[in-house]
Amino acid sequence: MKAAFIYNFTVFTRWPEYSENTLTICTMHSDRLREELQQFASKVTQDDKKIVIQKITRNQGVAQCQVIFLSEEDIAQIPAILTMTQNHPVLTVTDIPGWTEKGIIIGMNIQNQRIVFEINLQSAQQAGLQLSSKLLNLARKVYK
């Protein structure tokens, strides 16, 4: 289910122009999620970019990601990832509570057996990402 949400976040996000023909979704330690995301690897984005799922290790490979999902296992790396992605067009997503207020762009949580999410709009704007009004309206909370 998280994989579907992450895919849909890409549908409702606009990146600044970049020359790559791919949109790379990266994970660090989330092997299960990475496997779930593979079902979206054959899809293309609204601007005809092929979706690629990639594992990154520690701080290696962050520059090639347009989306980075960070899980509880990655918590020690989050401050470094936020520093590296600051002011770069990278959509950061996590399921760890409390990190949206600290700069992660989208935080997912489970409430009443449903996935809900909150958005840090300021972080998205600093990254040069445009989040659709539909996505913002669906968010449980938007930090401005």
PDB file of N, CA and C in Angstrom, residues 18-106:
ATOM      1  N   TYR A  18      14.637  18.386 -16.098  1.00  0.00           N
ATOM      2  CA  TYR A  18      15.945  17.747 -16.013  1.00  0.00           C
ATOM      3  C   TYR A  18      16.084  16.829 -17.211  1.00  0.00           C
ATOM      4  N   SER A  19      17.316  16.566 -17.583  1.00  0.00           N
ATOM      5  CA  SER A  19      17.574  15.900 -18.858  1.00  0.00           C
ATOM      6  C   SER A  19      17.416  14.385 -18.834  1.00  0.00           C
ATOM      7  N   GLU A  20      17.393  13.777 -17.678  1.00  0.00           N
ATOM      8  CA  GLU A  20      17.284  12.317 -17.611  1.00  0.00           C
ATOM      9  C   GLU A  20      15.933  11.855 -18.160  1.00  0.00           C
ATOM     10  N   ASN A  21      15.927  10.660 -18.718  1.00  0.00           N
ATOM     11  CA  ASN A  21      14.684  10.071 -19.222  1.00  0.00           C
ATOM     12  C   ASN A  21      14.000   9.199 -18.183  1.00  0.00           C
ATOM     13  N   THR A  22      14.509   9.264 -16.970  1.00  0.00           N
ATOM     14  CA  THR A  22      13.967   8.428 -15.900  1.00  0.00           C
ATOM     15  C   THR A  22      13.597   9.279 -14.693  1.00  0.00           C
ATOM     16  N   LEU A  23      12.706   8.729 -13.883  1.00  0.00           N
ATOM     17  CA  LEU A  23      12.414   9.292 -12.574  1.00  0.00           C
ATOM     18  C   LEU A  23      12.801   8.185 -11.592  1.00  0.00           C
ATOM     19  N   THR A  24      13.805   8.437 -10.774  1.00  0.00           N
ATOM     20  CA  THR A  24      14.363   7.402  -9.910  1.00  0.00           C
ATOM     21  C   THR A  24      13.808   7.525  -8.498  1.00  0.00           C
ATOM     22  N   ILE A  25      13.182   6.435  -8.042  1.00  0.00           N
ATOM     23  CA  ILE A  25      12.678   6.339  -6.673  1.00  0.00           C
ATOM     24  C   ILE A  25      13.682   5.496  -5.902  1.00  0.00           C
ATOM     25  N   CYS A  26      14.241   6.060  -4.841  1.00  0.00           N
ATOM     26  CA  CYS A  26      15.300   5.395  -4.089  1.00  0.00           C
ATOM     27  C   CYS A  26      14.838   5.012  -2.681  1.00  0.00           C
ATOM     28  N   THR A  27      15.362   3.902  -2.216  1.00  0.00           N
ATOM     29  CA  THR A  27      15.190   3.492  -0.827  1.00  0.00           C
ATOM     30  C   THR A  27      16.559   3.106  -0.297  1.00  0.00           C
ATOM     31  N   MET A  28      16.669   3.056   1.019  1.00  0.00           N
ATOM     32  CA  MET A  28      17.936   2.628   1.609  1.00  0.00           C
ATOM     33  C   MET A  28      17.797   1.201   2.145  1.00  0.00           C
ATOM     34  N   HIS A  29      17.162   1.046   3.281  1.00  0.00           N
ATOM     35  CA  HIS A  29      17.066  -0.261   3.924  1.00  0.00           C
ATOM     36  C   HIS A  29      15.727  -0.949   3.713  1.00  0.00           C
ATOM     37  N   SER A  30      14.800  -0.319   3.060  1.00  0.00           N
ATOM     38  CA  SER A  30      13.451  -0.853   2.915  1.00  0.00           C
ATOM     39  C   SER A  30      13.371  -1.832   1.747  1.00  0.00           C
ATOM     40  N   ASP A  31      13.938  -3.023   1.937  1.00  0.00           N
ATOM     41  CA  ASP A  31      13.946  -4.012   0.862  1.00  0.00           C
ATOM     42  C   ASP A  31      12.531  -4.412   0.447  1.00  0.00           C
ATOM     43  N   ARG A  32      11.653  -4.606   1.424  1.00  0.00           N
ATOM     44  CA  ARG A  32      10.284  -5.017   1.106  1.00  0.00           C
ATOM     45  C   ARG A  32       9.565  -3.939   0.293  1.00  0.00           C
ATOM     46  N   LEU A  33       9.698  -2.691   0.718  1.00  0.00           N
ATOM     47  CA  LEU A  33       9.055  -1.607  -0.023  1.00  0.00           C
ATOM     48  C   LEU A  33       9.640  -1.503  -1.427  1.00  0.00           C
ATOM     49  N   ARG A  34      10.950  -1.669  -1.530  1.00  0.00           N
ATOM     50  CA  ARG A  34      11.586  -1.595  -2.850  1.00  0.00           C
ATOM     51  C   ARG A  34      11.004  -2.674  -3.766  1.00  0.00           C
ATOM     52  N   GLU A  35      10.774  -3.870  -3.220  1.00  0.00           N
ATOM     53  CA  GLU A  35      10.166  -4.934  -4.022  1.00  0.00           C
ATOM     54  C   GLU A  35       8.748  -4.535  -4.442  1.00  0.00           C
ATOM     55  N   GLU A  36       7.994  -3.929  -3.519  1.00  0.00           N
ATOM     56  CA  GLU A  36       6.628  -3.492  -3.847  1.00  0.00           C
ATOM     57  C   GLU A  36       6.649  -2.390  -4.910  1.00  0.00           C
ATOM     58  N   LEU A  37       7.636  -1.529  -4.836  1.00  0.00           N
ATOM     59  CA  LEU A  37       7.733  -0.442  -5.809  1.00  0.00           C
ATOM     60  C   LEU A  37       8.061  -0.952  -7.207  1.00  0.00           C
ATOM     61  N   GLN A  38       8.664  -2.138  -7.310  1.00  0.00           N
ATOM     62  CA  GLN A  38       9.043  -2.673  -8.614  1.00  0.00           C
ATOM     63  C   GLN A  38       7.839  -2.801  -9.554  1.00  0.00           C
ATOM     64  N   GLN A  39       6.632  -2.977  -8.996  1.00  0.00           N
ATOM     65  CA  GLN A  39       5.452  -3.091  -9.856  1.00  0.00           C
ATOM     66  C   GLN A  39       5.194  -1.805 -10.640  1.00  0.00           C
ATOM     67  N   PHE A  40       5.782  -0.705 -10.194  1.00  0.00           N
ATOM     68  CA  PHE A  40       5.587   0.569 -10.876  1.00  0.00           C
ATOM     69  C   PHE A  40       6.756   0.892 -11.817  1.00  0.00           C
ATOM     70  N   ALA A  41       7.767   0.024 -11.808  1.00  0.00           N
ATOM     71  CA  ALA A  41       8.971   0.304 -12.591  1.00  0.00           C
ATOM     72  C   ALA A  41       8.690   0.355 -14.091  1.00  0.00           C
ATOM     73  N   SER A  42       7.669  -0.319 -14.549  1.00  0.00           N
ATOM     74  CA  SER A  42       7.398  -0.311 -15.991  1.00  0.00           C
ATOM     75  C   SER A  42       6.523   0.871 -16.407  1.00  0.00           C
ATOM     76  N   LYS A  43       6.046   1.628 -15.445  1.00  0.00           N
ATOM     77  CA  LYS A  43       5.169   2.753 -15.764  1.00  0.00           C
ATOM     78  C   LYS A  43       5.998   3.967 -16.174  1.00  0.00           C
ATOM     79  N   VAL A  44       5.317   4.908 -16.809  1.00  0.00           N
ATOM     80  CA  VAL A  44       5.964   6.167 -17.155  1.00  0.00           C
ATOM     81  C   VAL A  44       5.213   7.294 -16.465  1.00  0.00           C
ATOM     82  N   THR A  45       5.908   8.376 -16.230  1.00  0.00           N
ATOM     83  CA  THR A  45       5.320   9.517 -15.552  1.00  0.00           C
ATOM     84  C   THR A  45       4.533  10.368 -16.541  1.00  0.00           C
ATOM     85  N   GLN A  46       3.887  11.411 -16.053  1.00  0.00           N
ATOM     86  CA  GLN A  46       3.125  12.318 -16.911  1.00  0.00           C
ATOM     87  C   GLN A  46       3.988  12.947 -17.993  1.00  0.00           C
ATOM     88  N   ASP A  47       5.261  13.140 -17.688  1.00  0.00           N
ATOM     89  CA  ASP A  47       6.152  13.740 -18.690  1.00  0.00           C
ATOM     90  C   ASP A  47       7.044  12.682 -19.353  1.00  0.00           C
ATOM     91  N   ASP A  48       6.509  11.468 -19.489  1.00  0.00           N
ATOM     92  CA  ASP A  48       7.141  10.374 -20.238  1.00  0.00           C
ATOM     93  C   ASP A  48       8.499   9.940 -19.709  1.00  0.00           C
ATOM     94  N   LYS A  49       8.684  10.004 -18.431  1.00  0.00           N
ATOM     95  CA  LYS A  49       9.926   9.497 -17.848  1.00  0.00           C
ATOM     96  C   LYS A  49       9.658   8.102 -17.297  1.00  0.00           C
ATOM     97  N   LYS A  50      10.568   7.186 -17.579  1.00  0.00           N
ATOM     98  CA  LYS A  50      10.431   5.818 -17.084  1.00  0.00           C
ATOM     99  C   LYS A  50      10.799   5.790 -15.598  1.00  0.00           C
ATOM    100  N   ILE A  51       9.985   5.098 -14.820  1.00  0.00           N
ATOM    101  CA  ILE A  51      10.253   4.996 -13.384  1.00  0.00           C
ATOM    102  C   ILE A  51      11.276   3.900 -13.131  1.00  0.00           C
ATOM    103  N   VAL A  52      12.290   4.246 -12.351  1.00  0.00           N
ATOM    104  CA  VAL A  52      13.355   3.320 -11.972  1.00  0.00           C
ATOM    105  C   VAL A  52      13.377   3.242 -10.448  1.00  0.00           C
ATOM    106  N   ILE A  53      13.478   2.036  -9.926  1.00  0.00           N
ATOM    107  CA  ILE A  53      13.564   1.840  -8.483  1.00  0.00           C
ATOM    108  C   ILE A  53      15.003   1.465  -8.155  1.00  0.00           C
ATOM    109  N   GLN A  54      15.582   2.139  -7.169  1.00  0.00           N
ATOM    110  CA  GLN A  54      16.997   1.921  -6.896  1.00  0.00           C
ATOM    111  C   GLN A  54      17.277   1.925  -5.404  1.00  0.00           C
ATOM    112  N   LYS A  55      18.198   1.078  -4.997  1.00  0.00           N
ATOM    113  CA  LYS A  55      18.660   1.067  -3.614  1.00  0.00           C
ATOM    114  C   LYS A  55      19.893   1.944  -3.513  1.00  0.00           C
ATOM    115  N   ILE A  56      19.917   2.785  -2.517  1.00  0.00           N
ATOM    116  CA  ILE A  56      21.109   3.575  -2.256  1.00  0.00           C
ATOM    117  C   ILE A  56      21.663   3.126  -0.914  1.00  0.00           C
ATOM    118  N   THR A  57      22.934   3.298  -0.735  1.00  0.00           N
ATOM    119  CA  THR A  57      23.568   2.895   0.513  1.00  0.00           C
ATOM    120  C   THR A  57      24.164   4.116   1.186  1.00  0.00           C
ATOM    121  N   ARG A  58      23.919   4.183   2.481  1.00  0.00           N
ATOM    122  CA  ARG A  58      24.354   5.347   3.259  1.00  0.00           C
ATOM    123  C   ARG A  58      24.055   6.623   2.485  1.00  0.00           C
ATOM    124  N   ASN A  59      25.038   7.409   2.233  1.00  0.00           N
ATOM    125  CA  ASN A  59      24.810   8.668   1.535  1.00  0.00           C
ATOM    126  C   ASN A  59      25.205   8.571   0.062  1.00  0.00           C
ATOM    127  N   GLN A  60      25.478   7.358  -0.408  1.00  0.00           N
ATOM    128  CA  GLN A  60      25.895   7.150  -1.794  1.00  0.00           C
ATOM    129  C   GLN A  60      24.674   7.076  -2.708  1.00  0.00           C
ATOM    130  N   GLY A  61      24.704   7.793  -3.784  1.00  0.00           N
ATOM    131  CA  GLY A  61      23.661   7.677  -4.782  1.00  0.00           C
ATOM    132  C   GLY A  61      22.507   8.641  -4.621  1.00  0.00           C
ATOM    133  N   VAL A  62      22.543   9.486  -3.626  1.00  0.00           N
ATOM    134  CA  VAL A  62      21.436  10.409  -3.375  1.00  0.00           C
ATOM    135  C   VAL A  62      21.225  11.353  -4.564  1.00  0.00           C
ATOM    136  N   ALA A  63      22.279  11.757  -5.201  1.00  0.00           N
ATOM    137  CA  ALA A  63      22.192  12.733  -6.287  1.00  0.00           C
ATOM    138  C   ALA A  63      21.386  12.229  -7.480  1.00  0.00           C
ATOM    139  N   GLN A  64      21.280  10.923  -7.640  1.00  0.00           N
ATOM    140  CA  GLN A  64      20.545  10.383  -8.791  1.00  0.00           C
ATOM    141  C   GLN A  64      19.056  10.167  -8.509  1.00  0.00           C
ATOM    142  N   CYS A  65      18.606  10.475  -7.287  1.00  0.00           N
ATOM    143  CA  CYS A  65      17.222  10.202  -6.890  1.00  0.00           C
ATOM    144  C   CYS A  65      16.342  11.434  -7.090  1.00  0.00           C
ATOM    145  N   GLN A  66      15.144  11.203  -7.603  1.00  0.00           N
ATOM    146  CA  GLN A  66      14.129  12.261  -7.614  1.00  0.00           C
ATOM    147  C   GLN A  66      13.181  12.065  -6.424  1.00  0.00           C
ATOM    148  N   VAL A  67      13.103  10.834  -5.922  1.00  0.00           N
ATOM    149  CA  VAL A  67      12.308  10.509  -4.741  1.00  0.00           C
ATOM    150  C   VAL A  67      13.165   9.642  -3.838  1.00  0.00           C
ATOM    151  N   ILE A  68      13.155   9.933  -2.536  1.00  0.00           N
ATOM    152  CA  ILE A  68      13.846   9.078  -1.561  1.00  0.00           C
ATOM    153  C   ILE A  68      12.861   8.738  -0.459  1.00  0.00           C
ATOM    154  N   PHE A  69      12.665   7.423  -0.238  1.00  0.00           N
ATOM    155  CA  PHE A  69      11.856   6.977   0.885  1.00  0.00           C
ATOM    156  C   PHE A  69      12.795   6.583   2.015  1.00  0.00           C
ATOM    157  N   LEU A  70      12.522   7.121   3.200  1.00  0.00           N
ATOM    158  CA  LEU A  70      13.354   6.842   4.369  1.00  0.00           C
ATOM    159  C   LEU A  70      12.494   6.174   5.440  1.00  0.00           C
ATOM    160  N   SER A  71      12.953   5.023   5.900  1.00  0.00           N
ATOM    161  CA  SER A  71      12.214   4.255   6.900  1.00  0.00           C
ATOM    162  C   SER A  71      12.894   4.376   8.267  1.00  0.00           C
ATOM    163  N   GLU A  72      12.293   3.737   9.236  1.00  0.00           N
ATOM    164  CA  GLU A  72      12.838   3.746  10.600  1.00  0.00           C
ATOM    165  C   GLU A  72      14.297   3.269  10.620  1.00  0.00           C
ATOM    166  N   GLU A  73      14.622   2.315   9.763  1.00  0.00           N
ATOM    167  CA  GLU A  73      15.998   1.792   9.712  1.00  0.00           C
ATOM    168  C   GLU A  73      16.994   2.836   9.205  1.00  0.00           C
ATOM    169  N   ASP A  74      16.500   3.855   8.553  1.00  0.00           N
ATOM    170  CA  ASP A  74      17.361   4.894   7.979  1.00  0.00           C
ATOM    171  C   ASP A  74      17.476   6.124   8.869  1.00  0.00           C
ATOM    172  N   ILE A  75      16.875   6.078  10.050  1.00  0.00           N
ATOM    173  CA  ILE A  75      16.716   7.286  10.858  1.00  0.00           C
ATOM    174  C   ILE A  75      18.046   7.995  11.146  1.00  0.00           C
ATOM    175  N   ALA A  76      19.110   7.257  11.346  1.00  0.00           N
ATOM    176  CA  ALA A  76      20.405   7.886  11.632  1.00  0.00           C
ATOM    177  C   ALA A  76      20.923   8.674  10.430  1.00  0.00           C
ATOM    178  N   GLN A  77      20.470   8.320   9.226  1.00  0.00           N
ATOM    179  CA  GLN A  77      20.945   8.970   8.003  1.00  0.00           C
ATOM    180  C   GLN A  77      20.105  10.184   7.603  1.00  0.00           C
ATOM    181  N   ILE A  78      18.946  10.342   8.218  1.00  0.00           N
ATOM    182  CA  ILE A  78      18.019  11.385   7.756  1.00  0.00           C
ATOM    183  C   ILE A  78      18.618  12.792   7.806  1.00  0.00           C
ATOM    184  N   PRO A  79      19.267  13.208   8.902  1.00  0.00           N
ATOM    185  CA  PRO A  79      19.836  14.564   8.877  1.00  0.00           C
ATOM    186  C   PRO A  79      20.824  14.772   7.723  1.00  0.00           C
ATOM    187  N   ALA A  80      21.651  13.788   7.450  1.00  0.00           N
ATOM    188  CA  ALA A  80      22.612  13.915   6.344  1.00  0.00           C
ATOM    189  C   ALA A  80      21.888  13.951   4.995  1.00  0.00           C
ATOM    190  N   ILE A  81      20.858  13.127   4.845  1.00  0.00           N
ATOM    191  CA  ILE A  81      20.088  13.122   3.586  1.00  0.00           C
ATOM    192  C   ILE A  81      19.407  14.478   3.387  1.00  0.00           C
ATOM    193  N   LEU A  82      18.831  15.026   4.466  1.00  0.00           N
ATOM    194  CA  LEU A  82      18.173  16.334   4.342  1.00  0.00           C
ATOM    195  C   LEU A  82      19.174  17.416   3.966  1.00  0.00           C
ATOM    196  N   THR A  83      20.366  17.347   4.517  1.00  0.00           N
ATOM    197  CA  THR A  83      21.402  18.327   4.161  1.00  0.00           C
ATOM    198  C   THR A  83      21.785  18.190   2.690  1.00  0.00           C
ATOM    199  N   MET A  84      21.952  16.940   2.237  1.00  0.00           N
ATOM    200  CA  MET A  84      22.364  16.716   0.842  1.00  0.00           C
ATOM    201  C   MET A  84      21.276  17.095  -0.159  1.00  0.00           C
ATOM    202  N   THR A  85      20.009  16.943   0.240  1.00  0.00           N
ATOM    203  CA  THR A  85      18.918  17.219  -0.697  1.00  0.00           C
ATOM    204  C   THR A  85      18.360  18.622  -0.571  1.00  0.00           C
ATOM    205  N   GLN A  86      18.838  19.370   0.424  1.00  0.00           N
ATOM    206  CA  GLN A  86      18.336  20.723   0.623  1.00  0.00           C
ATOM    207  C   GLN A  86      18.526  21.553  -0.641  1.00  0.00           C
ATOM    208  N   ASN A  87      17.464  22.186  -1.078  1.00  0.00           N
ATOM    209  CA  ASN A  87      17.453  23.032  -2.277  1.00  0.00           C
ATOM    210  C   ASN A  87      17.707  22.252  -3.568  1.00  0.00           C
ATOM    211  N   HIS A  88      17.529  20.936  -3.542  1.00  0.00           N
ATOM    212  CA  HIS A  88      17.609  20.106  -4.742  1.00  0.00           C
ATOM    213  C   HIS A  88      16.231  19.485  -4.965  1.00  0.00           C
ATOM    214  N   PRO A  89      15.859  19.239  -6.209  1.00  0.00           N
ATOM    215  CA  PRO A  89      14.513  18.722  -6.495  1.00  0.00           C
ATOM    216  C   PRO A  89      14.359  17.240  -6.169  1.00  0.00           C
ATOM    217  N   VAL A  90      14.366  16.944  -4.897  1.00  0.00           N
ATOM    218  CA  VAL A  90      14.212  15.569  -4.421  1.00  0.00           C
ATOM    219  C   VAL A  90      13.015  15.524  -3.476  1.00  0.00           C
ATOM    220  N   LEU A  91      12.055  14.662  -3.807  1.00  0.00           N
ATOM    221  CA  LEU A  91      10.877  14.474  -2.967  1.00  0.00           C
ATOM    222  C   LEU A  91      11.237  13.474  -1.876  1.00  0.00           C
ATOM    223  N   THR A  92      11.355  13.951  -0.647  1.00  0.00           N
ATOM    224  CA  THR A  92      11.676  13.069   0.475  1.00  0.00           C
ATOM    225  C   THR A  92      10.376  12.597   1.120  1.00  0.00           C
ATOM    226  N   VAL A  93      10.319  11.295   1.395  1.00  0.00           N
ATOM    227  CA  VAL A  93       9.112  10.680   1.953  1.00  0.00           C
ATOM    228  C   VAL A  93       9.537   9.754   3.082  1.00  0.00           C
ATOM    229  N   THR A  94       8.760   9.742   4.151  1.00  0.00           N
ATOM    230  CA  THR A  94       9.052   8.835   5.259  1.00  0.00           C
ATOM    231  C   THR A  94       7.762   8.338   5.893  1.00  0.00           C
ATOM    232  N   ASP A  95       7.913   7.282   6.672  1.00  0.00           N
ATOM    233  CA  ASP A  95       6.789   6.816   7.499  1.00  0.00           C
ATOM    234  C   ASP A  95       7.132   6.938   8.979  1.00  0.00           C
ATOM    235  N   ILE A  96       8.142   7.737   9.280  1.00  0.00           N
ATOM    236  CA  ILE A  96       8.544   7.957  10.665  1.00  0.00           C
ATOM    237  C   ILE A  96       7.836   9.216  11.177  1.00  0.00           C
ATOM    238  N   PRO A  97       7.035   9.089  12.212  1.00  0.00           N
ATOM    239  CA  PRO A  97       6.315  10.271  12.724  1.00  0.00           C
ATOM    240  C   PRO A  97       7.272  11.382  13.176  1.00  0.00           C
ATOM    241  N   GLY A  98       6.871  12.618  12.940  1.00  0.00           N
ATOM    242  CA  GLY A  98       7.610  13.770  13.442  1.00  0.00           C
ATOM    243  C   GLY A  98       8.642  14.353  12.503  1.00  0.00           C
ATOM    244  N   TRP A  99       8.938  13.696  11.405  1.00  0.00           N
ATOM    245  CA  TRP A  99       9.998  14.189  10.524  1.00  0.00           C
ATOM    246  C   TRP A  99       9.497  15.195   9.488  1.00  0.00           C
ATOM    247  N   THR A 100       8.219  15.274   9.266  1.00  0.00           N
ATOM    248  CA  THR A 100       7.719  16.266   8.310  1.00  0.00           C
ATOM    249  C   THR A 100       7.980  17.671   8.833  1.00  0.00           C
ATOM    250  N   GLU A 101       7.815  17.850  10.139  1.00  0.00           N
ATOM    251  CA  GLU A 101       8.088  19.173  10.718  1.00  0.00           C
ATOM    252  C   GLU A 101       9.571  19.527  10.645  1.00  0.00           C
ATOM    253  N   LYS A 102      10.419  18.519  10.506  1.00  0.00           N
ATOM    254  CA  LYS A 102      11.871  18.737  10.488  1.00  0.00           C
ATOM    255  C   LYS A 102      12.449  18.831   9.081  1.00  0.00           C
ATOM    256  N   GLY A 103      11.589  18.786   8.054  1.00  0.00           N
ATOM    257  CA  GLY A 103      12.100  19.010   6.711  1.00  0.00           C
ATOM    258  C   GLY A 103      11.791  17.944   5.679  1.00  0.00           C
ATOM    259  N   ILE A 104      11.367  16.760   6.099  1.00  0.00           N
ATOM    260  CA  ILE A 104      10.922  15.762   5.121  1.00  0.00           C
ATOM    261  C   ILE A 104       9.664  16.317   4.433  1.00  0.00           C
ATOM    262  N   ILE A 105       9.534  16.132   3.142  1.00  0.00           N
ATOM    263  CA  ILE A 105       8.425  16.755   2.420  1.00  0.00           C
ATOM    264  C   ILE A 105       7.097  16.051   2.671  1.00  0.00           C
ATOM    265  N   ILE A 106       7.084  14.719   2.632  1.00  0.00           N
ATOM    266  CA  ILE A 106       5.833  13.998   2.876  1.00  0.00           C
ATOM    267  C   ILE A 106       6.050  12.934   3.946  1.00  0.00           C
TER     268      ILE A 106
END
